Short mmCIF file of C-alpha atoms (C1' of nucleotides) in Angstrom, two decimals:
data_model
loop_
_atom_site.label_atom_id
_atom_site.label_comp_id
_atom_site.label_asym_id
_atom_site.label_seq_id
_atom_site.Cartn_x
_atom_site.Cartn_y
_atom_site.Cartn_z
CA MET A 1 21.67 92.42 86.27
CA ASN A 2 23.81 90.13 84.67
CA ARG A 3 25.70 87.97 87.11
CA ALA A 4 29.07 88.86 85.87
CA SER A 5 29.99 87.31 82.34
CA SER A 6 31.37 84.18 84.26
CA LEU A 7 34.06 81.57 83.27
CA HIS A 8 37.31 83.43 83.34
CA ALA A 9 35.88 86.44 81.01
CA PRO A 10 38.71 88.89 81.54
CA THR A 11 36.06 91.74 81.93
CA PHE A 12 34.45 90.24 84.94
CA SER A 13 33.59 92.68 87.45
CA PRO A 14 31.41 91.98 90.68
CA LEU A 15 27.63 93.35 90.63
CA TYR A 16 28.21 96.21 92.74
CA ARG A 17 30.60 97.93 90.32
CA GLN A 18 28.08 97.05 87.26
CA ILE A 19 25.67 99.08 89.58
CA LYS A 20 28.08 101.90 90.17
CA GLN A 21 28.57 101.98 86.60
CA LEU A 22 24.88 102.51 86.10
CA ILE A 23 25.09 105.32 88.45
CA MET A 24 27.98 106.95 87.09
CA GLY A 25 26.05 106.72 83.57
CA ASN A 26 23.44 108.88 85.57
CA LEU A 27 26.02 111.38 86.27
CA GLU A 28 27.59 111.77 82.99
CA SER A 29 24.39 112.13 81.37
CA GLY A 30 23.59 114.75 83.53
CA GLU A 31 20.00 113.30 84.39
CA TRP A 32 21.26 113.82 88.32
CA GLY A 33 23.11 117.19 88.50
CA PRO A 34 25.45 118.64 91.06
CA GLY A 35 23.55 119.12 94.67
CA ASP A 36 20.88 116.81 93.67
CA ALA A 37 19.82 114.44 95.52
CA ILE A 38 19.83 110.70 94.01
CA PRO A 39 17.20 108.12 94.88
CA SER A 40 17.53 106.13 98.38
CA GLU A 41 19.33 103.12 98.41
CA SER A 42 16.35 100.75 98.37
CA GLU A 43 14.68 102.77 95.63
CA LEU A 44 18.04 102.23 93.39
CA ALA A 45 18.33 98.38 94.79
CA GLY A 46 14.39 97.71 93.62
CA ARG A 47 15.18 99.62 90.49
CA PHE A 48 18.13 97.55 89.47
CA GLY A 49 16.84 94.43 90.99
CA VAL A 50 19.92 94.09 93.87
CA SER A 51 19.95 94.08 97.09
CA GLN A 52 20.41 97.36 99.29
CA GLY A 53 23.71 96.03 100.38
CA THR A 54 25.02 95.86 97.06
CA VAL A 55 24.06 99.53 96.28
CA ARG A 56 25.36 100.49 99.46
CA LYS A 57 28.76 99.30 98.40
CA ALA A 58 28.52 100.80 94.93
CA ILE A 59 27.72 104.51 96.35
CA ASP A 60 30.53 103.57 99.58
CA GLU A 61 33.16 103.92 96.40
CA MET A 62 31.70 106.62 94.84
CA ALA A 63 31.42 108.72 98.12
CA ALA A 64 35.05 107.59 98.56
CA GLU A 65 36.10 109.20 95.44
CA ASN A 66 34.09 112.16 96.02
CA LEU A 67 31.57 112.15 93.60
CA LEU A 68 28.62 111.60 95.86
CA VAL A 69 28.02 112.83 99.49
CA ARG A 70 26.03 111.07 101.94
CA GLN A 71 23.81 112.92 104.72
CA GLN A 72 22.36 110.54 107.37
CA GLY A 73 18.87 111.12 107.58
CA LYS A 74 18.65 113.34 104.38
CA GLY A 75 19.84 111.19 101.39
CA THR A 76 22.94 110.86 99.17
CA PHE A 77 23.63 114.20 96.86
CA VAL A 78 25.43 114.67 93.54
CA ALA A 79 28.82 116.34 95.20
CA THR A 80 29.50 120.27 93.58
CA HIS A 81 31.85 122.64 94.15
CA LYS A 82 29.13 125.12 95.00
CA ASP A 83 29.07 123.63 98.59
CA PRO A 84 31.22 125.52 100.94
CA GLY A 85 33.65 123.42 102.24
CA SER A 86 34.24 121.35 98.61
CA ALA A 87 34.21 124.89 96.99
CA PHE A 88 38.26 124.89 97.23
CA ARG A 89 38.90 121.17 97.03
CA PHE A 90 41.67 121.62 94.50
CA LEU A 91 43.29 124.29 96.02
CA ARG A 92 46.41 123.26 98.09
CA LEU A 93 47.86 126.63 98.70
CA VAL A 94 47.62 127.63 102.37
CA PRO A 95 49.13 130.54 104.37
CA ASN A 96 52.62 129.79 106.28
CA ASP A 97 50.86 130.67 109.42
CA GLY A 98 47.88 129.09 108.73
CA VAL A 99 45.56 131.72 109.43
CA PRO A 100 42.75 131.38 107.10
CA GLN A 101 42.24 133.88 104.32
CA VAL A 102 39.45 135.72 102.03
CA SER A 103 40.05 134.39 98.26
CA GLN A 104 39.64 136.89 95.39
CA SER A 105 39.72 135.75 91.94
CA ILE A 106 40.38 138.82 89.39
CA PRO A 107 39.63 137.91 85.81
CA LEU A 108 42.30 139.33 83.33
CA GLU A 109 41.83 138.40 79.98
CA CYS A 110 39.80 135.87 77.89
CA TRP A 111 40.33 135.17 74.17
CA ARG A 112 39.80 132.42 71.73
CA ALA A 113 42.59 130.45 69.62
CA LYS A 114 43.03 127.36 67.95
CA ALA A 115 44.74 124.26 69.79
CA GLY A 116 47.69 123.46 69.73
CA PRO A 117 49.35 120.05 69.42
CA ASP A 118 50.14 119.76 73.28
CA VAL A 119 46.75 121.45 74.22
CA ALA A 120 44.77 119.29 71.75
CA ARG A 121 46.51 115.99 73.26
CA THR A 122 45.94 117.09 76.79
CA LEU A 123 42.32 117.84 76.25
CA ALA A 124 41.91 114.99 73.45
CA LEU A 125 40.63 117.48 70.85
CA GLU A 126 41.47 117.80 67.58
CA PRO A 127 44.72 119.68 66.69
CA GLY A 128 43.16 123.29 65.62
CA ALA A 129 40.19 122.75 67.48
CA PRO A 130 38.58 126.05 68.74
CA ILE A 131 39.68 126.55 72.68
CA THR A 132 39.37 129.74 75.03
CA ILE A 133 41.86 130.69 77.01
CA LEU A 134 41.63 132.34 80.36
CA ARG A 135 43.94 134.53 82.49
CA ARG A 136 43.15 135.17 86.06
CA LEU A 137 45.16 136.33 89.05
CA LEU A 138 44.11 134.97 92.52
CA LYS A 139 44.21 137.17 95.60
CA LEU A 140 44.50 135.58 99.16
CA GLY A 141 43.85 138.42 101.74
CA ASP A 142 45.25 141.29 99.56
CA GLU A 143 48.23 139.50 98.33
CA PRO A 144 48.36 138.07 94.89
CA VAL A 145 49.67 134.59 95.33
CA VAL A 146 48.52 132.35 91.90
CA PHE A 147 48.67 133.61 88.11
CA ASP A 148 46.27 131.40 86.34
CA GLU A 149 46.23 130.71 82.51
CA ILE A 150 43.40 128.46 81.69
CA TYR A 151 42.85 126.47 78.48
CA LEU A 152 39.03 125.23 77.74
CA SER A 153 36.98 123.67 74.83
CA SER A 154 35.27 126.53 73.46
CA GLU A 155 32.82 123.89 72.16
CA LEU A 156 32.24 122.79 76.01
CA PHE A 157 32.29 126.35 77.37
CA PRO A 158 30.98 128.13 74.57
CA ASP A 159 30.03 131.92 75.53
CA LEU A 160 32.85 132.20 78.25
CA SER A 161 34.14 135.28 78.66
CA LEU A 162 35.66 137.93 81.27
CA GLU A 163 32.18 139.45 82.00
CA VAL A 164 30.71 135.57 82.36
CA VAL A 165 33.82 134.70 84.72
CA ARG A 166 33.16 138.16 86.46
CA ALA A 167 29.63 137.38 87.60
CA GLY A 168 30.04 134.02 88.52
CA ASP A 169 31.27 132.61 92.10
CA SER A 170 33.96 130.06 91.60
CA LEU A 171 35.50 129.13 88.52
CA TYR A 172 34.43 125.55 88.92
CA GLY A 173 30.94 126.50 90.37
CA LEU A 174 30.60 128.35 87.21
CA PHE A 175 31.56 125.60 84.96
CA GLU A 176 28.70 123.38 87.07
CA SER A 177 26.09 125.76 86.78
CA ARG A 178 26.52 127.36 83.33
CA TYR A 179 27.97 124.30 81.56
CA GLY A 180 26.85 121.71 83.26
CA VAL A 181 30.66 120.51 83.73
CA CYS A 182 31.45 119.19 87.00
CA MET A 183 35.41 118.89 87.71
CA VAL A 184 35.95 115.50 89.51
CA ARG A 185 39.48 114.89 89.92
CA ALA A 186 42.82 116.35 88.75
CA ASP A 187 46.30 115.42 87.58
CA GLU A 188 48.84 118.10 88.89
CA ARG A 189 52.55 118.28 87.96
CA LEU A 190 54.87 120.82 90.17
CA ARG A 191 58.14 122.22 89.34
CA ALA A 192 60.03 125.42 90.40
CA VAL A 193 61.12 127.89 87.79
CA ALA A 194 62.31 131.64 87.68
CA ALA A 195 59.90 134.39 87.71
CA ASP A 196 59.22 135.94 84.01
CA ARG A 197 58.46 139.33 83.67
CA VAL A 198 54.71 138.98 83.50
CA SER A 199 54.47 136.63 86.37
CA ALA A 200 56.79 138.60 88.23
CA GLU A 201 55.07 141.92 87.94
CA LEU A 202 51.37 140.40 88.54
CA LEU A 203 52.52 138.34 91.71
CA GLN A 204 54.61 141.65 93.01
CA VAL A 205 58.14 139.35 93.30
CA ALA A 206 61.20 140.46 91.50
CA GLU A 207 61.80 138.63 88.07
CA GLY A 208 63.65 135.94 88.03
CA SER A 209 62.64 134.93 91.59
CA PRO A 210 61.70 131.65 92.40
CA LEU A 211 58.01 130.45 91.57
CA LEU A 212 56.03 127.12 92.03
CA VAL A 213 54.80 126.01 88.68
CA VAL A 214 51.36 123.65 88.92
CA GLU A 215 50.08 122.30 85.60
CA ARG A 216 46.86 120.52 86.28
CA VAL A 217 44.84 118.69 83.89
CA THR A 218 40.87 118.42 85.34
CA PHE A 219 38.56 115.56 84.76
CA THR A 220 34.92 115.07 84.73
CA TYR A 221 33.04 111.71 85.15
CA GLY A 222 34.72 109.12 83.19
CA ARG A 223 38.13 110.47 83.08
CA LYS A 224 37.28 113.02 80.38
CA PRO A 225 40.08 115.98 80.76
CA VAL A 226 38.07 119.30 80.08
CA GLU A 227 40.46 121.70 81.35
CA TRP A 228 43.78 122.25 81.37
CA ARG A 229 45.72 125.24 83.65
CA ARG A 230 49.38 126.27 84.35
CA GLY A 231 49.51 128.04 87.73
CA PHE A 232 52.46 130.38 89.07
CA TYR A 233 52.37 130.09 92.76
CA SER A 234 54.46 132.72 94.88
CA THR A 235 55.47 130.61 97.73
CA ARG A 236 56.86 133.98 99.90
CA ASN A 237 54.14 133.39 103.08
CA HIS A 238 52.09 130.35 101.57
CA HIS A 239 52.78 126.76 100.65
CA TYR A 240 51.32 123.63 98.97
CA ARG A 241 49.96 121.07 101.32
CA ASN A 242 50.22 117.75 100.41
CA GLU A 243 49.08 114.30 102.66
CA LEU A 244 50.77 111.04 101.60
CA GLY A 245 48.89 108.13 102.67
CA MET B 1 32.43 94.19 123.27
CA ASN B 2 30.87 97.13 124.65
CA ARG B 3 28.20 98.54 122.12
CA ALA B 4 29.03 101.63 122.46
CA SER B 5 28.65 103.87 125.42
CA SER B 6 24.82 104.56 124.44
CA LEU B 7 22.83 107.63 125.48
CA HIS B 8 24.07 110.67 123.66
CA ALA B 9 27.86 109.69 124.74
CA PRO B 10 30.22 112.25 122.59
CA THR B 11 32.66 109.52 122.55
CA PHE B 12 30.20 107.15 120.53
CA SER B 13 31.70 105.00 117.97
CA PRO B 14 30.46 101.98 116.07
CA LEU B 15 31.59 98.38 116.69
CA TYR B 16 33.62 98.07 113.71
CA ARG B 17 35.88 101.11 114.67
CA GLN B 18 36.48 99.47 118.36
CA ILE B 19 37.69 96.56 116.40
CA LYS B 20 39.73 98.98 114.20
CA GLN B 21 41.72 100.15 117.16
CA LEU B 22 42.15 96.74 118.70
CA ILE B 23 43.80 95.99 115.47
CA MET B 24 45.55 99.23 115.66
CA GLY B 25 46.59 98.22 119.10
CA ASN B 26 48.55 95.02 117.81
CA LEU B 27 50.30 97.12 115.05
CA GLU B 28 51.46 99.68 117.57
CA SER B 29 52.63 97.49 120.11
CA GLY B 30 54.60 95.36 117.54
CA GLU B 31 52.92 92.26 118.12
CA TRP B 32 52.21 92.03 114.51
CA GLY B 33 55.06 93.65 112.54
CA PRO B 34 55.60 94.82 108.85
CA GLY B 35 55.34 91.82 106.55
CA ASP B 36 53.29 89.55 108.84
CA ALA B 37 49.88 88.30 108.10
CA ILE B 38 47.41 88.63 110.85
CA PRO B 39 44.92 86.41 111.87
CA SER B 40 42.27 85.45 109.25
CA GLU B 41 38.96 87.48 109.61
CA SER B 42 36.75 84.86 111.03
CA GLU B 43 39.80 84.15 113.44
CA LEU B 44 39.53 87.77 114.49
CA ALA B 45 35.82 87.46 114.52
CA GLY B 46 35.76 84.62 117.02
CA ARG B 47 38.43 86.32 119.11
CA PHE B 48 36.49 89.86 119.56
CA GLY B 49 33.14 88.12 120.00
CA VAL B 50 31.56 89.77 116.70
CA SER B 51 30.54 88.82 113.09
CA GLN B 52 32.86 88.32 110.43
CA GLY B 53 30.93 91.50 108.71
CA THR B 54 32.04 93.78 111.25
CA VAL B 55 35.76 92.73 111.18
CA ARG B 56 36.02 92.88 107.52
CA LYS B 57 34.74 96.52 107.49
CA ALA B 58 37.19 97.46 110.23
CA ILE B 59 40.07 95.85 107.91
CA ASP B 60 38.36 97.54 105.01
CA GLU B 61 39.34 101.08 106.38
CA MET B 62 42.82 100.07 107.70
CA ALA B 63 43.46 98.58 103.78
CA ALA B 64 42.36 101.93 102.18
CA GLU B 65 44.94 103.86 104.53
CA ASN B 66 47.53 101.36 103.39
CA LEU B 67 48.12 100.32 106.85
CA LEU B 68 47.23 96.68 105.64
CA VAL B 69 47.50 94.88 102.47
CA ARG B 70 44.97 91.92 101.39
CA GLN B 71 45.61 88.85 99.30
CA GLN B 72 42.59 87.11 98.21
CA GLY B 73 43.33 83.75 98.84
CA LYS B 74 46.67 84.18 100.79
CA GLY B 75 45.50 86.51 104.12
CA THR B 76 46.01 89.94 105.24
CA PHE B 77 49.51 91.18 105.55
CA VAL B 78 50.64 94.35 107.63
CA ALA B 79 52.13 96.88 104.84
CA THR B 80 55.55 97.31 104.75
CA HIS B 81 57.93 99.34 102.84
CA LYS B 82 59.90 96.30 101.84
CA ASP B 83 57.42 95.32 99.57
CA PRO B 84 58.50 96.41 95.81
CA GLY B 85 55.43 98.44 94.81
CA SER B 86 54.70 100.43 97.90
CA ALA B 87 58.54 100.62 98.61
CA PHE B 88 58.40 104.22 96.83
CA ARG B 89 55.27 105.24 97.96
CA PHE B 90 56.39 108.44 99.62
CA LEU B 91 58.46 109.77 96.48
CA ARG B 92 56.30 111.63 94.18
CA LEU B 93 59.09 112.87 92.01
CA VAL B 94 59.07 111.45 88.45
CA PRO B 95 60.91 111.78 85.39
CA ASN B 96 59.67 114.36 82.60
CA ASP B 97 59.42 111.92 80.24
CA GLY B 98 57.98 109.08 82.24
CA VAL B 99 60.52 106.90 81.69
CA PRO B 100 61.36 104.69 84.76
CA GLN B 101 64.66 104.97 86.30
CA VAL B 102 66.70 103.17 88.94
CA SER B 103 67.42 105.02 91.98
CA GLN B 104 70.19 105.18 94.01
CA SER B 105 70.41 106.62 97.77
CA ILE B 106 74.08 108.27 98.67
CA PRO B 107 74.65 108.80 102.38
CA LEU B 108 76.46 111.98 103.07
CA GLU B 109 76.76 112.85 106.59
CA CYS B 110 75.64 111.71 110.04
CA TRP B 111 75.72 113.16 113.23
CA ARG B 112 74.24 113.79 116.45
CA ALA B 113 72.61 116.95 117.96
CA LYS B 114 70.14 118.36 120.32
CA ALA B 115 66.80 119.08 119.02
CA GLY B 116 65.85 122.84 118.60
CA PRO B 117 62.62 124.33 119.47
CA ASP B 118 61.11 123.54 116.03
CA VAL B 119 62.64 120.24 115.59
CA ALA B 120 61.22 119.03 119.13
CA ARG B 121 57.99 120.69 118.33
CA THR B 122 57.69 118.92 115.15
CA LEU B 123 58.65 115.23 116.33
CA ALA B 124 56.95 115.96 119.92
CA LEU B 125 60.43 115.65 121.85
CA GLU B 126 61.58 118.01 125.04
CA PRO B 127 63.86 120.86 123.60
CA GLY B 128 67.45 119.55 123.92
CA ALA B 129 66.46 116.14 123.32
CA PRO B 130 69.05 114.00 121.51
CA ILE B 131 68.55 113.91 117.77
CA THR B 132 70.35 112.46 114.82
CA ILE B 133 70.71 113.85 111.60
CA LEU B 134 71.22 112.93 108.53
CA ARG B 135 72.09 114.00 104.59
CA ARG B 136 71.89 111.97 101.85
CA LEU B 137 71.77 112.44 97.94
CA LEU B 138 69.04 110.68 95.82
CA LYS B 139 70.13 110.02 92.06
CA LEU B 140 67.69 108.97 89.44
CA GLY B 141 69.76 107.09 86.78
CA ASP B 142 72.83 109.41 86.95
CA GLU B 143 71.34 112.44 88.03
CA PRO B 144 71.52 113.67 91.13
CA VAL B 145 67.58 115.04 91.95
CA VAL B 146 67.37 115.25 95.70
CA PHE B 147 69.12 116.34 98.49
CA ASP B 148 67.52 115.46 101.88
CA GLU B 149 68.44 116.56 105.30
CA ILE B 150 66.65 114.11 107.75
CA TYR B 151 66.09 114.62 111.59
CA LEU B 152 65.37 111.47 113.71
CA SER B 153 65.10 111.09 117.57
CA SER B 154 68.24 109.05 118.53
CA GLU B 155 66.10 107.56 121.17
CA LEU B 156 63.92 105.79 118.53
CA PHE B 157 66.97 105.26 115.74
CA PRO B 158 69.78 104.72 118.46
CA ASP B 159 72.82 103.42 116.37
CA LEU B 160 72.00 105.22 113.09
CA SER B 161 75.00 105.88 111.20
CA LEU B 162 76.52 106.30 107.78
CA GLU B 163 77.41 102.54 107.77
CA VAL B 164 74.52 101.37 108.91
CA VAL B 165 72.42 103.51 106.16
CA ARG B 166 74.96 102.24 103.51
CA ALA B 167 74.38 98.52 104.40
CA GLY B 168 70.29 99.18 104.63
CA ASP B 169 68.22 98.79 101.62
CA SER B 170 65.68 101.71 101.11
CA LEU B 171 65.91 104.05 104.25
CA TYR B 172 62.06 103.38 105.32
CA GLY B 173 62.69 99.62 104.98
CA LEU B 174 65.65 100.02 107.17
CA PHE B 175 63.73 101.99 109.99
CA GLU B 176 61.49 99.00 109.76
CA SER B 177 63.60 96.24 110.16
CA ARG B 178 66.23 97.71 112.47
CA TYR B 179 63.84 99.95 114.88
CA GLY B 180 60.73 98.66 113.97
CA VAL B 181 59.47 101.91 113.30
CA CYS B 182 56.84 101.62 110.14
CA MET B 183 56.37 105.16 107.96
CA VAL B 184 52.60 105.21 107.42
CA ARG B 185 51.68 108.56 106.86
CA ALA B 186 53.30 111.79 105.76
CA ASP B 187 52.19 115.72 105.48
CA GLU B 188 54.32 117.41 103.35
CA ARG B 189 54.78 121.56 102.55
CA LEU B 190 56.14 122.62 99.45
CA ARG B 191 57.74 125.78 98.11
CA ALA B 192 60.32 127.23 95.54
CA VAL B 193 63.69 128.67 96.47
CA ALA B 194 66.69 129.76 95.14
CA ALA B 195 69.24 127.31 95.36
CA ASP B 196 71.94 128.12 98.03
CA ARG B 197 75.70 127.15 97.30
CA VAL B 198 75.69 123.80 98.94
CA SER B 199 72.60 122.45 97.35
CA ALA B 200 73.57 123.75 93.90
CA GLU B 201 76.88 121.85 94.09
CA LEU B 202 75.40 118.55 95.10
CA LEU B 203 72.45 118.68 92.66
CA GLN B 204 75.00 120.10 89.82
CA VAL B 205 72.85 122.90 88.87
CA ALA B 206 73.66 126.95 89.08
CA GLU B 207 73.54 128.51 92.52
CA GLY B 208 70.61 130.52 92.56
CA SER B 209 68.76 128.57 90.42
CA PRO B 210 64.79 127.67 91.37
CA LEU B 211 64.62 124.45 93.45
CA LEU B 212 61.46 122.65 95.23
CA VAL B 213 61.74 122.45 98.76
CA VAL B 214 59.66 120.09 100.31
CA GLU B 215 59.37 119.49 104.22
CA ARG B 216 58.01 116.24 105.40
CA VAL B 217 56.62 115.06 108.88
CA THR B 218 56.51 111.68 108.75
CA PHE B 219 54.04 109.61 111.03
CA THR B 220 54.11 105.87 112.63
CA TYR B 221 50.91 104.36 113.84
CA GLY B 222 48.92 106.65 116.12
CA ARG B 223 49.60 109.46 114.18
CA LYS B 224 53.42 109.74 116.28
CA PRO B 225 55.26 112.03 114.33
CA VAL B 226 59.09 110.03 113.97
CA GLU B 227 60.64 111.75 111.23
CA TRP B 228 61.17 115.49 109.77
CA ARG B 229 62.95 116.04 106.53
CA ARG B 230 63.52 118.90 104.17
CA GLY B 231 64.49 117.81 100.63
CA PHE B 232 66.06 120.09 97.81
CA TYR B 233 64.43 118.71 94.47
CA SER B 234 65.88 119.51 91.22
CA THR B 235 63.10 119.70 88.49
CA ARG B 236 64.99 120.31 85.55
CA ASN B 237 64.40 116.86 84.21
CA HIS B 238 61.61 115.79 86.86
CA HIS B 239 58.51 116.85 88.59
CA TYR B 240 56.69 116.41 91.71
CA ARG B 241 53.65 114.29 90.44
CA ASN B 242 50.06 114.78 92.90
CA GLU B 243 46.49 113.41 92.41
CA LEU B 244 43.62 115.30 93.65
CA GLY B 245 40.15 113.60 94.12
"C1'" DT C 1 41.12 69.83 99.63
"C1'" DA C 2 41.22 73.22 102.79
"C1'" DG C 3 41.89 77.81 103.84
"C1'" DT C 4 41.59 82.68 103.07
"C1'" DG C 5 39.49 86.92 101.27
"C1'" DG C 6 35.59 88.59 98.01
"C1'" DT C 7 30.38 88.89 96.99
"C1'" DC C 8 25.51 89.03 97.88
"C1'" DT C 9 21.58 88.62 100.31
"C1'" DA C 10 17.83 89.31 103.98
"C1'" DG C 11 16.65 91.07 107.66
"C1'" DA C 12 17.00 93.37 111.94
"C1'" DC C 13 17.82 97.61 114.71
"C1'" DC C 14 19.93 102.29 115.17
"C1'" DA C 15 20.57 107.36 114.67
"C1'" DC C 16 19.37 111.34 112.41
"C1'" DC C 17 16.50 114.83 109.90
"C1'" DC C 18 12.07 116.83 108.83
"C1'" DA C 19 7.32 117.64 108.52
"C1'" DG D 1 5.63 108.89 112.41
"C1'" DG D 2 8.07 107.95 107.98
"C1'" DG D 3 12.48 108.40 105.41
"C1'" DT D 4 16.66 108.00 105.02
"C1'" DG D 5 21.49 106.57 105.57
"C1'" DG D 6 24.61 103.68 109.36
"C1'" DT D 7 25.65 99.44 111.74
"C1'" DC D 8 25.60 94.56 112.70
"C1'" DT D 9 24.35 89.81 112.06
"C1'" DA D 10 24.18 84.94 109.82
"C1'" DG D 11 24.70 82.54 106.25
"C1'" DA D 12 25.42 81.26 101.39
"C1'" DC D 13 28.42 81.10 97.54
"C1'" DC D 14 32.59 82.22 94.69
"C1'" DA D 15 37.64 83.07 93.31
"C1'" DC D 16 42.06 82.46 94.44
"C1'" DT D 17 45.90 80.16 96.64
"C1'" DA D 18 48.65 76.63 98.60
"C1'" DC D 19 49.37 72.29 99.74
#
DNA sequence: TAGTGGTCTAGACCACCCA
DNA sequence: GGGTGGTCTAGACCACTAC
């Protein structure tokens, strides 16, 4: 293990960050898949030729970023969306009264298209690259609350179809198990807009009534963008919850 | 320093968390104010009778929570909203085109009232306790984008008035320097609504056009709620930015 | 040069899980 | 009982800041 590049190198990074990058490499390459246990801290320390504390600090950061999950006495595991508890990590919509509700995802349409300049840019694809577009409705306890339009690279998600989506569990769980793509981070942009006819009908609100629009770019390991979606949220009985620290 | 309460005590907490609580106590009591340097790690280690590494871990957590700010070679400082860079930590509204704009806060009204049941509950006050209500408009580069209505305990913020607000810098900076109340965390709830006449006029949009409503409860040290506000955000040329990890 | 935070190490012991 | 993560220590050295 190199002891940094020394002497004011602008690329300096401490040992534990180099270790972190090595572990990241194993995640990106899919060597350790979602839900798997990674080797123990002492095992990794030996393998990399550093002390256990240094490996620990690397894993600390990755656990803080929700890439890994530690379990005392058992081991450290690659984070997965199948794990109940982190299954709806990215859904910030909660009922106003706080009573939890069962959620139901209803796939509506799924078709192929070519990436326009905007989608190509956000997903880092060539313009005209094949993409798959999925529309779905999310119900929380019998009430339709989110209408999503989702853009994906057809290359990354080859055989995606209504049938495939219907069969799977949560969407991100499906992406993990069927395509080996694990969603790790997302950037969202929120706006208020007036409901168009389609959204209004699906969400059972009056046309022109205010809706929350949530545009999301979702990333896998290494900040690689892999999903773009636009969601129309009905905020009659729900709200988008956010914590500022 | 007690070595935890031993023997399956349900209140067990590791040494570094006990140290963290001791440091928190110094923040809550105002002994170390916003912007101040706290004693060095070794100084604190000696004072508390623990090793430097343990103090370090306590400070690590507090730095991660934006309570403290470390500066290599200089020391560790109590986080402050006066520090440019963390001055607008809680404002998530950014222009669509990404070009940063100068912001201008315009106080509109300020008056006293008695806390209704809802405000009393969110601010943990007695119903009927004296509160101060402040209305203000936020402009980003000549465009009015946020209309805020802010509820505060008159006891915590005694002589708050339009004049005081006008004189001060940012609102949270003022709260720190004048009242010794440092905003540390906030919970927000977002909804889309139709603009009423007042908001529409102030934000220069058509009545009934969609606005983003942001309800925020803001906390000081120890999760004590000290501010409740409702903001109407115009999302014509701006959006609310959020990062999901 | 002295003081601060930042990194790294080696080793001890504890708490937890499982066979 | 053996393996895992979690805590705590003591000491060394590096990087940065200020004087």
